[in-house]
mmCIF file with all atom_site columns, C-alpha atoms in Angstrom:
data_model
loop_
_atom_site.group_PDB
_atom_site.id
_atom_site.type_symbol
_atom_site.label_atom_id
_atom_site.label_alt_id
_atom_site.label_comp_id
_atom_site.label_asym_id
_atom_site.label_entity_id
_atom_site.label_seq_id
_atom_site.pdbx_PDB_ins_code
_atom_site.Cartn_x
_atom_site.Cartn_y
_atom_site.Cartn_z
_atom_site.occupancy
_atom_site.B_iso_or_equiv
_atom_site.pdbx_formal_charge
_atom_site.auth_seq_id
_atom_site.auth_comp_id
_atom_site.auth_asym_id
_atom_site.auth_atom_id
_atom_site.pdbx_PDB_model_num
ATOM 1   C CA . MET H 1 1   ? 5.869   0.413   -3.516  1.00 0.00 ? 1   MET H CA 1
ATOM 2   C CA . VAL H 1 2   ? 3.200   2.819   -3.264  1.00 0.00 ? 2   VAL H CA 1
ATOM 3   C CA . GLY H 1 3   ? 0.314   0.766   -3.734  1.00 0.00 ? 3   GLY H CA 1
ATOM 4   C CA . MET H 1 4   ? -3.522  0.953   -1.803  1.00 0.00 ? 4   MET H CA 1
ATOM 5   C CA . GLY H 1 5   ? -6.331  -1.718  -1.810  1.00 0.00 ? 5   GLY H CA 1
ATOM 6   C CA . MET H 1 6   ? -9.430  -1.021  -2.437  1.00 0.00 ? 6   MET H CA 1
ATOM 7   C CA . GLY H 1 7   ? -11.609 -3.713  -0.921  1.00 0.00 ? 7   GLY H CA 1
ATOM 8   C CA . MET H 1 8   ? -14.994 -3.015  -2.763  1.00 0.00 ? 8   MET H CA 1
ATOM 9   C CA . GLY H 1 9   ? -16.396 -3.704  -6.102  1.00 0.00 ? 9   GLY H CA 1
ATOM 10  C CA . MET H 1 10  ? -19.475 -2.938  -7.463  1.00 0.00 ? 10  MET H CA 1
ATOM 11  C CA . GLY H 1 11  ? -21.034 -5.504  -8.324  1.00 0.00 ? 11  GLY H CA 1
ATOM 12  C CA . MET H 1 12  ? -18.333 -7.094  -9.680  1.00 0.00 ? 12  MET H CA 1
ATOM 13  C CA . GLY H 1 13  ? -15.211 -10.011 -8.306  1.00 0.00 ? 13  GLY H CA 1
ATOM 14  C CA . MET H 1 14  ? -13.600 -9.900  -6.088  1.00 0.00 ? 14  MET H CA 1
ATOM 15  C CA . GLY H 1 15  ? -10.603 -8.875  -7.651  1.00 0.00 ? 15  GLY H CA 1
ATOM 16  C CA . MET H 1 16  ? -12.233 -6.432  -9.498  1.00 0.00 ? 16  MET H CA 1
ATOM 17  C CA . GLY H 1 17  ? -12.470 -5.073  -6.457  1.00 0.00 ? 17  GLY H CA 1
ATOM 18  C CA . MET H 1 18  ? -9.283  -4.534  -5.188  1.00 0.00 ? 18  MET H CA 1
ATOM 19  C CA . ARG H 1 19  ? -7.817  -3.739  -8.032  1.00 0.00 ? 19  ARG H CA 1
ATOM 20  C CA . ARG H 1 20  ? -9.611  -0.724  -8.253  1.00 0.00 ? 20  ARG H CA 1
ATOM 21  C CA . TRP H 1 21  ? -9.441  -0.154  -4.496  1.00 0.00 ? 21  TRP H CA 1
ATOM 22  C CA . GLY H 1 22  ? -5.248  -0.649  -4.689  1.00 0.00 ? 22  GLY H CA 1
ATOM 23  C CA . LEU H 1 23  ? -4.936  1.553   -7.822  1.00 0.00 ? 23  LEU H CA 1
ATOM 24  C CA . VAL H 1 24  ? -7.530  4.547   -5.892  1.00 0.00 ? 24  VAL H CA 1
ATOM 25  C CA . LEU H 1 25  ? -5.726  4.102   -2.738  1.00 0.00 ? 25  LEU H CA 1
ATOM 26  C CA . ALA H 1 26  ? -2.228  3.581   -4.397  1.00 0.00 ? 26  ALA H CA 1
ATOM 27  C CA . VAL H 1 27  ? -3.336  7.744   -5.707  1.00 0.00 ? 27  VAL H CA 1
ATOM 28  C CA . VAL H 1 28  ? -3.922  9.152   -2.462  1.00 0.00 ? 28  VAL H CA 1
ATOM 29  C CA . MET H 1 29  ? -1.518  7.351   -0.679  1.00 0.00 ? 29  MET H CA 1
ATOM 30  C CA . ALA H 1 30  ? 1.547   8.096   -2.820  1.00 0.00 ? 30  ALA H CA 1
ATOM 31  C CA . VAL H 1 31  ? 0.077   11.639  -2.430  1.00 0.00 ? 31  VAL H CA 1
ATOM 32  C CA . ALA H 1 32  ? 0.178   11.864  0.801   1.00 0.00 ? 32  ALA H CA 1
ATOM 33  C CA . VAL H 1 33  ? 3.711   11.542  2.134   1.00 0.00 ? 33  VAL H CA 1
ATOM 34  C CA . GLY H 1 34  ? 5.327   13.824  4.843   1.00 0.00 ? 34  GLY H CA 1
ATOM 35  C CA . GLU H 1 35  ? 1.915   14.711  5.809   1.00 0.00 ? 35  GLU H CA 1
ATOM 36  C CA . VAL H 1 36  ? 1.994   14.034  9.852   1.00 0.00 ? 36  VAL H CA 1
ATOM 37  C CA . ALA H 1 37  ? -1.186  14.118  11.827  1.00 0.00 ? 37  ALA H CA 1
ATOM 38  C CA . ALA H 1 38  ? -3.244  12.512  14.948  1.00 0.00 ? 38  ALA H CA 1
ATOM 39  C CA . LEU H 1 39  ? -6.325  11.403  13.385  1.00 0.00 ? 39  LEU H CA 1
ATOM 40  C CA . THR H 1 40  ? -8.495  9.435   15.008  1.00 0.00 ? 40  THR H CA 1
ATOM 41  C CA . ALA H 1 41  ? -9.998  6.038   12.888  1.00 0.00 ? 41  ALA H CA 1
ATOM 42  C CA . ALA H 1 42  ? -13.486 7.493   12.500  1.00 0.00 ? 42  ALA H CA 1
ATOM 43  C CA . GLN H 1 43  ? -11.324 10.174  10.307  1.00 0.00 ? 43  GLN H CA 1
ATOM 44  C CA . CYS H 1 44  ? -8.802  8.029   9.205   1.00 0.00 ? 44  CYS H CA 1
ATOM 45  C CA . LYS H 1 45  ? -12.103 6.116   7.364   1.00 0.00 ? 45  LYS H CA 1
ATOM 46  C CA . ALA H 1 46  ? -13.601 8.564   6.310   1.00 0.00 ? 46  ALA H CA 1
ATOM 47  C CA . GLU H 1 47  ? -10.207 10.343  4.403   1.00 0.00 ? 47  GLU H CA 1
ATOM 48  C CA . ARG H 1 48  ? -10.204 6.750   2.425   1.00 0.00 ? 48  ARG H CA 1
ATOM 49  C CA . ASP H 1 49  ? -13.689 6.948   1.818   1.00 0.00 ? 49  ASP H CA 1
ATOM 50  C CA . MET H 1 50  ? -13.504 10.189  0.117   1.00 0.00 ? 50  MET H CA 1
ATOM 51  C CA . ALA H 1 51  ? -10.176 8.713   -1.552  1.00 0.00 ? 51  ALA H CA 1
ATOM 52  C CA . VAL H 1 52  ? -12.175 6.232   -3.310  1.00 0.00 ? 52  VAL H CA 1
ATOM 53  C CA . LYS H 1 53  ? -15.438 8.780   -3.927  1.00 0.00 ? 53  LYS H CA 1
ATOM 54  C CA . GLU H 1 54  ? -13.117 10.934  -5.621  1.00 0.00 ? 54  GLU H CA 1
ATOM 55  C CA . CYS H 1 55  ? -10.614 8.681   -7.876  1.00 0.00 ? 55  CYS H CA 1
ATOM 56  C CA . LEU H 1 56  ? -12.555 5.591   -8.463  1.00 0.00 ? 56  LEU H CA 1
ATOM 57  C CA . ALA H 1 57  ? -12.892 6.792   -12.643 1.00 0.00 ? 57  ALA H CA 1
ATOM 58  C CA . VAL H 1 58  ? -8.287  6.232   -11.940 1.00 0.00 ? 58  VAL H CA 1
ATOM 59  C CA . VAL H 1 59  ? -9.270  2.742   -12.055 1.00 0.00 ? 59  VAL H CA 1
ATOM 60  C CA . PHE H 1 60  ? -10.982 2.500   -15.374 1.00 0.00 ? 60  PHE H CA 1
ATOM 61  C CA . GLY H 1 61  ? -8.242  4.178   -16.774 1.00 0.00 ? 61  GLY H CA 1
ATOM 62  C CA . ARG H 1 62  ? -9.616  7.781   -16.706 1.00 0.00 ? 62  ARG H CA 1
ATOM 63  C CA . ASN H 1 63  ? -7.109  10.295  -15.517 1.00 0.00 ? 63  ASN H CA 1
ATOM 64  C CA . PRO H 1 64  ? -7.137  11.974  -12.201 1.00 0.00 ? 64  PRO H CA 1
ATOM 65  C CA . SER H 1 65  ? -9.675  14.453  -12.140 1.00 0.00 ? 65  SER H CA 1
ATOM 66  C CA . PRO H 1 66  ? -8.979  18.259  -10.153 1.00 0.00 ? 66  PRO H CA 1
ATOM 67  C CA . ALA H 1 67  ? -10.981 16.760  -6.989  1.00 0.00 ? 67  ALA H CA 1
ATOM 68  C CA . CYS H 1 68  ? -8.806  13.024  -7.064  1.00 0.00 ? 68  CYS H CA 1
ATOM 69  C CA . CYS H 1 69  ? -5.756  15.341  -7.551  1.00 0.00 ? 69  CYS H CA 1
ATOM 70  C CA . GLN H 1 70  ? -6.974  17.387  -4.618  1.00 0.00 ? 70  GLN H CA 1
ATOM 71  C CA . ARG H 1 71  ? -7.604  14.514  -2.598  1.00 0.00 ? 71  ARG H CA 1
ATOM 72  C CA . ALA H 1 72  ? -4.415  13.017  -3.457  1.00 0.00 ? 72  ALA H CA 1
ATOM 73  C CA . ARG H 1 73  ? -2.522  16.286  -1.773  1.00 0.00 ? 73  ARG H CA 1
ATOM 74  C CA . VAL H 1 74  ? -3.736  17.082  1.162   1.00 0.00 ? 74  VAL H CA 1
ATOM 75  C CA . SER H 1 75  ? -5.170  11.904  2.284   1.00 0.00 ? 75  SER H CA 1
ATOM 76  C CA . HIS H 1 76  ? -2.438  10.933  5.048   1.00 0.00 ? 76  HIS H CA 1
ATOM 77  C CA . THR H 1 77  ? -0.171  7.929   4.809   1.00 0.00 ? 77  THR H CA 1
ATOM 78  C CA . GLU H 1 78  ? -0.889  7.027   8.357   1.00 0.00 ? 78  GLU H CA 1
ATOM 79  C CA . CYS H 1 79  ? -4.529  6.759   6.399   1.00 0.00 ? 79  CYS H CA 1
ATOM 80  C CA . ILE H 1 80  ? -4.396  4.930   3.561   1.00 0.00 ? 80  ILE H CA 1
ATOM 81  C CA . CYS H 1 81  ? -1.363  3.255   4.307   1.00 0.00 ? 81  CYS H CA 1
ATOM 82  C CA . PRO H 1 82  ? -2.231  0.345   6.305   1.00 0.00 ? 82  PRO H CA 1
ATOM 83  C CA . ALA H 1 83  ? -5.032  -0.664  4.423   1.00 0.00 ? 83  ALA H CA 1
ATOM 84  C CA . VAL H 1 84  ? -2.875  -1.930  2.082   1.00 0.00 ? 84  VAL H CA 1
ATOM 85  C CA . THR H 1 85  ? -2.044  -5.386  2.053   1.00 0.00 ? 85  THR H CA 1
ATOM 86  C CA . PRO H 1 86  ? 0.442   -7.007  0.544   1.00 0.00 ? 86  PRO H CA 1
ATOM 87  C CA . LYS H 1 87  ? -2.306  -9.156  -1.752  1.00 0.00 ? 87  LYS H CA 1
ATOM 88  C CA . LEU H 1 88  ? -3.438  -5.561  -3.084  1.00 0.00 ? 88  LEU H CA 1
ATOM 89  C CA . MET H 1 89  ? -0.405  -4.513  -4.151  1.00 0.00 ? 89  MET H CA 1
ATOM 90  C CA . THR H 1 90  ? -0.446  -7.823  -7.030  1.00 0.00 ? 90  THR H CA 1
ATOM 91  C CA . TYR H 1 91  ? -3.120  -5.298  -7.956  1.00 0.00 ? 91  TYR H CA 1
ATOM 92  C CA . VAL H 1 92  ? -1.395  -2.408  -8.239  1.00 0.00 ? 92  VAL H CA 1
ATOM 93  C CA . ASP H 1 93  ? 1.545   -0.972  -10.959 1.00 0.00 ? 93  ASP H CA 1
ATOM 94  C CA . PRO H 1 94  ? 3.530   1.278   -8.747  1.00 0.00 ? 94  PRO H CA 1
ATOM 95  C CA . ASN H 1 95  ? 4.890   3.563   -11.426 1.00 0.00 ? 95  ASN H CA 1
ATOM 96  C CA . ARG H 1 96  ? 1.915   3.931   -12.463 1.00 0.00 ? 96  ARG H CA 1
ATOM 97  C CA . ALA H 1 97  ? -0.028  5.347   -9.447  1.00 0.00 ? 97  ALA H CA 1
ATOM 98  C CA . ILE H 1 98  ? 3.357   7.876   -8.764  1.00 0.00 ? 98  ILE H CA 1
ATOM 99  C CA . ARG H 1 99  ? 3.022   9.300   -12.295 1.00 0.00 ? 99  ARG H CA 1
ATOM 100 C CA . LEU H 1 100 ? -0.365  9.727   -11.417 1.00 0.00 ? 100 LEU H CA 1
ATOM 101 C CA . ILE H 1 101 ? 0.400   11.229  -8.092  1.00 0.00 ? 101 ILE H CA 1
ATOM 102 C CA . GLU H 1 102 ? 3.810   13.610  -9.626  1.00 0.00 ? 102 GLU H CA 1
ATOM 103 C CA . GLY H 1 103 ? 1.305   14.564  -12.419 1.00 0.00 ? 103 GLY H CA 1
ATOM 104 C CA . CYS H 1 104 ? -1.307  15.309  -9.491  1.00 0.00 ? 104 CYS H CA 1
ATOM 105 C CA . GLY H 1 105 ? 1.480   18.082  -8.192  1.00 0.00 ? 105 GLY H CA 1
ATOM 106 C CA . ARG H 1 106 ? 2.453   15.622  -5.056  1.00 0.00 ? 106 ARG H CA 1
ATOM 107 C CA . LYS H 1 107 ? 6.641   14.199  -4.893  1.00 0.00 ? 107 LYS H CA 1
ATOM 108 C CA . VAL H 1 108 ? 6.396   10.795  -4.097  1.00 0.00 ? 108 VAL H CA 1
ATOM 109 C CA . PRO H 1 109 ? 9.817   10.117  -2.397  1.00 0.00 ? 109 PRO H CA 1
ATOM 110 C CA . ARG H 1 110 ? 12.355  7.477   -3.846  1.00 0.00 ? 110 ARG H CA 1
ATOM 111 C CA . HIS H 1 111 ? 12.162  4.508   -2.276  1.00 0.00 ? 111 HIS H CA 1
ATOM 112 C CA . PHE H 1 112 ? 9.140   5.557   -0.236  1.00 0.00 ? 112 PHE H CA 1
ATOM 113 C CA . LYS H 1 113 ? 7.094   2.160   0.783   1.00 0.00 ? 113 LYS H CA 1
ATOM 114 C CA . CYS H 1 114 ? 3.010   2.347   1.865   1.00 0.00 ? 114 CYS H CA 1
ATOM 115 C CA . GLY H 1 115 ? 1.052   -0.992  3.119   1.00 0.00 ? 115 GLY H CA 1
ATOM 116 C CA . SER H 1 116 ? 1.012   -3.393  5.783   1.00 0.00 ? 116 SER H CA 1
ATOM 117 C CA . ASN H 1 117 ? 3.048   -6.594  6.520   1.00 0.00 ? 117 ASN H CA 1
#
């Protein structure tokens, strides 16, 4: 299961905000598989914020921009995955997220799981 969640909903109901967060994070976290680096909490937050900024259009059905794909390729799973909760995953289609991530040039390993329990 690959997924990410976005808890902010620019003027929309909480459900739409979670859907946004979920899809954007799904794209970024799965792309970041295999990256190992000790990052600070502030660095991880900055990475999540950049992912949200660059990939927000994906939530509205658009294809990832070059900047979103780049973010997906460089983001660290240790920063993204803890933000993915089971509740947020109810708003994410893991198959679509994987297709988008792999379309950006990042391989998602079979049976990869990302998220908190």
